XYZ file of C-alpha atoms in Angstrom:
224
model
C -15.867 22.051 -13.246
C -17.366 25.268 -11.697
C -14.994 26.921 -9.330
C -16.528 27.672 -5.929
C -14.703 30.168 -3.466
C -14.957 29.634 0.017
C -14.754 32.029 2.985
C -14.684 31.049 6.084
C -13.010 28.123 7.196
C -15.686 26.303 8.880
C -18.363 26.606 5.709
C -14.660 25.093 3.916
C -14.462 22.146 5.878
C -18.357 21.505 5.837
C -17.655 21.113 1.577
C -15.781 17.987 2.545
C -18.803 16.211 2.744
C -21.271 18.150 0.451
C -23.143 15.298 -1.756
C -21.638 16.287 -5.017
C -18.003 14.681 -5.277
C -16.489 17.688 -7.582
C -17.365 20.087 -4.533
C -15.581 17.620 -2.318
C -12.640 17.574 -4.486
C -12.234 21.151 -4.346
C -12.616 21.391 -0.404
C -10.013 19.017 -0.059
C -7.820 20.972 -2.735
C -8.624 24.115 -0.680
C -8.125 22.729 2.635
C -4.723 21.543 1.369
C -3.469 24.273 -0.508
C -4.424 26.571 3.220
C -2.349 23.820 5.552
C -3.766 25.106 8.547
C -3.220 22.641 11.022
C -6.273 22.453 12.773
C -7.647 21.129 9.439
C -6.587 17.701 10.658
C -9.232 16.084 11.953
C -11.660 16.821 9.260
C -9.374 15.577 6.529
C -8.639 12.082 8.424
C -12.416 11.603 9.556
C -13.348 12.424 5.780
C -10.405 9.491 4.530
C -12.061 7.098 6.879
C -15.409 7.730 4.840
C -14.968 9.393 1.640
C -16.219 6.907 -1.361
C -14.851 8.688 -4.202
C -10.794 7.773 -5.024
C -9.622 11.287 -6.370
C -11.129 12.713 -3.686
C -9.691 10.355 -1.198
C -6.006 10.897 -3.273
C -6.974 14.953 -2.886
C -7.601 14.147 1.670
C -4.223 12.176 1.346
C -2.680 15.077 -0.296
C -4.215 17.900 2.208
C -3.219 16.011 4.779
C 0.741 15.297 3.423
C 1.198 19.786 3.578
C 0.361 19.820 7.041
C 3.049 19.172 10.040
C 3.449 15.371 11.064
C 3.923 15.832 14.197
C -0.197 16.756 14.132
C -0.886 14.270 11.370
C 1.263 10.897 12.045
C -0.562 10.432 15.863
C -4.401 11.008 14.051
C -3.488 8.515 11.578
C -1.706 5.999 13.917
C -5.010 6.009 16.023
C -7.269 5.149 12.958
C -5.150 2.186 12.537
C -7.189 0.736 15.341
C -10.297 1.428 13.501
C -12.560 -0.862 13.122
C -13.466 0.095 9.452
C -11.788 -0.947 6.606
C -11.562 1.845 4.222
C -10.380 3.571 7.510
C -7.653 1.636 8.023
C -6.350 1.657 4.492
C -6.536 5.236 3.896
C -4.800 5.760 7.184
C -2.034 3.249 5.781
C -1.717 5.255 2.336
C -1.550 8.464 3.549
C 1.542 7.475 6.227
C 3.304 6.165 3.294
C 2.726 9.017 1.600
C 3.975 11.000 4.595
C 7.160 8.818 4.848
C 7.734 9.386 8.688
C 9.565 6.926 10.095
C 7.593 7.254 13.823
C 4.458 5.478 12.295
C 6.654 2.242 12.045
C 5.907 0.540 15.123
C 1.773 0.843 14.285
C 2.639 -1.100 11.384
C 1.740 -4.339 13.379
C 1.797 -7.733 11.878
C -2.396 -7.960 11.979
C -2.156 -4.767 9.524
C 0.229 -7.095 7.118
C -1.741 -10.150 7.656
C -5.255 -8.245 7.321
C -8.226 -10.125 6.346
C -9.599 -7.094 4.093
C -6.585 -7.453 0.926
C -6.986 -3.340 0.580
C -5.902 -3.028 4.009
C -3.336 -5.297 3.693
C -1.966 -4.142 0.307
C -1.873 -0.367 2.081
C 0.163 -1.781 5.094
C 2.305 -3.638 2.654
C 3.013 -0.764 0.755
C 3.655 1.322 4.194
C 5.558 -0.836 5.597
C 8.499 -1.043 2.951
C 8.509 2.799 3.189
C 8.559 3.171 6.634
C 10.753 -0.246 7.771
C 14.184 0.614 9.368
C 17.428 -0.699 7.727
C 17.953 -3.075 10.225
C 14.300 -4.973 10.305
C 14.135 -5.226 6.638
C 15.216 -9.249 6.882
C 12.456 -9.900 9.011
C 9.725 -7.658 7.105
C 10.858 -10.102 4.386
C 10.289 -12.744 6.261
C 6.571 -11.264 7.824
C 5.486 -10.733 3.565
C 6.518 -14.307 2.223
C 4.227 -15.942 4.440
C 1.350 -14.269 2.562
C 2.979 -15.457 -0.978
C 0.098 -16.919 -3.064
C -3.024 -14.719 -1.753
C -5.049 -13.186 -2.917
C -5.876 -12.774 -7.021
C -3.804 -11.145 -9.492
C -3.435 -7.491 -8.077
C -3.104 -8.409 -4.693
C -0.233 -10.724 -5.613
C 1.124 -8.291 -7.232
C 0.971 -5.761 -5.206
C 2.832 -8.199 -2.332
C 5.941 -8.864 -5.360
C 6.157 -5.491 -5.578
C 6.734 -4.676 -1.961
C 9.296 -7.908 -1.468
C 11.081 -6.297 -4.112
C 11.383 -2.725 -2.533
C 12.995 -4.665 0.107
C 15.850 -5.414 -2.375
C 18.727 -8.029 -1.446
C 16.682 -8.630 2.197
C 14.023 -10.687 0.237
C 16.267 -13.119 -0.834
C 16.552 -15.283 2.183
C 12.729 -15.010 2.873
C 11.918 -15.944 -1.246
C 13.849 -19.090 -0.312
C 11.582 -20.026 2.199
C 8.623 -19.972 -0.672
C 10.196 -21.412 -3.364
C 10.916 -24.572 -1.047
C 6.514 -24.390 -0.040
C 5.033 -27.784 -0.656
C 2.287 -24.870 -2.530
C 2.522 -24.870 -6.013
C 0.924 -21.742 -6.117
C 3.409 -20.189 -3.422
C 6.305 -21.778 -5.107
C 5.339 -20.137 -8.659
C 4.698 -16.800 -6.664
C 7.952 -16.830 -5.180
C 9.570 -17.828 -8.167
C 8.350 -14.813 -10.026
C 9.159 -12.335 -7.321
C 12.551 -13.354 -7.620
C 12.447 -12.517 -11.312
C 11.138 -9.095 -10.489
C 14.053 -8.660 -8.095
C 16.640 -9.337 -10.364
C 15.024 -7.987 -13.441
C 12.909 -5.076 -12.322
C 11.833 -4.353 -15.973
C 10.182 -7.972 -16.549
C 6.635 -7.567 -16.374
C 4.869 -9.565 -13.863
C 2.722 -11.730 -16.195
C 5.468 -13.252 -17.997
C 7.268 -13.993 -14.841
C 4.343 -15.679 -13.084
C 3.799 -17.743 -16.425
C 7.473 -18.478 -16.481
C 7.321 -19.466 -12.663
C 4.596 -21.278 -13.658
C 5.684 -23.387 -16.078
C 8.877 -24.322 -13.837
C 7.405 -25.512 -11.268
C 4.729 -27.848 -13.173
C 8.000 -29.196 -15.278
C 11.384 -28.788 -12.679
C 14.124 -26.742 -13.815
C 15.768 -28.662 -15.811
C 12.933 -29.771 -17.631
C 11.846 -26.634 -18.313
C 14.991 -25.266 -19.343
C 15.359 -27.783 -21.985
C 11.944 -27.379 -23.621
C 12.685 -23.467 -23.258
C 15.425 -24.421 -26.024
């Protein structure tokens, strides 16, 4: 990669959307390793548009050294965006940023988003950024979405029931009683994952799987 060096601060924040992605990379690099403030709105217009993922991961980054109290609003308000990749950067880069103010933007059309990269973002944000006391009913919000989606996206919502801990349990009750197979099996191997972290997700969805087809008893026998 050829270095570039930039000057003044306005040809800098131009870079973020030159045409080559390695020049874009670097503005963002530069932009973050400056933290000037007023480099806020560039960095959060580029997330909403930027196609390239280390350079997105680079904007998320820049925009993590500068001052929330500039960055959590500018985020908050592309929330309301009506594009996707928006909305999901926007989502990332509060988790990232781990401020607790951005919880109440966390609404329940972010977790129940039609687009499953906006909705895996909020999921991800919203364990990070959920008081103590609402975890239950986060819980509750994520197990109606058990059984979405294809593998990534159902992992990715496993993954965030089990960040809640011991306030998923109550909610993964609901699911494993679903009249859904699928939802049942899903449930099933989230609760796995909460109670051994360090079983992968495969074997616990094939497990889960294979439990609900035969009962529990059933399957515990044939298991011998």
């Amino acid at each position: 990669m050829v270095t570039i060096n930039y000057s003044p601060a306005t040809d800098l924040l131009a870079a973020l959307g030159a045409a080559n992605s390695s020049t874009r990379l670097q503005a963002a690099l530069a932009v973050g390793t400056r933290a000037d403030p007023g480099s806020a709105d560039a960095l959060v217009a580029r997330c909403a548009i930027e196609p390239d993922f280390f350079v997105r991961d680079m904007l998320t980054w820049a925009l993590t050294r500068l001052p929330a109290d500039v960055t959590v609003p500018k985020l908050v308000t592309e929330l309301r965006s009506g594009g996707a990749r928006a909305r999901s950067q926007a989502l990332h880069t509060l988790s990232k940023i781990g401020d607790r103010r951005a919880w109440p933007a966390i609404t329940r059309s972010l977790l129940h988003d039609a687009d499953e990269e906006v909705a895996r973002s909020a999921w991800r944000a919203a364990v990070v950024l959920v008081p103590p006391g609402e975890r239950a009913d986060l819980a509750a919000e994520l197990v109606v979405q058990l059984g979405r989606g294809d593998r990534s996206v159902r992992l990715s919502l496993s993954r965030a029931l089990v960040a809640l801990g011991d306030a998923a349990e109550p909610a993964l009750r609901t699911g494993l009683a679903s009249a859904d197979p699928d939802v049942r099996a899903h449930a099933r191997a989230t609760q796995r994952l909460l109670h051994d972290p360090d079983a992968g997700f495969d074997l616990a969805v094939d497990e889960a799987k294979r439990i609900v087809a035969l009962g529990p008893e059933r399957a515990a026998s044939t298991a011998c």
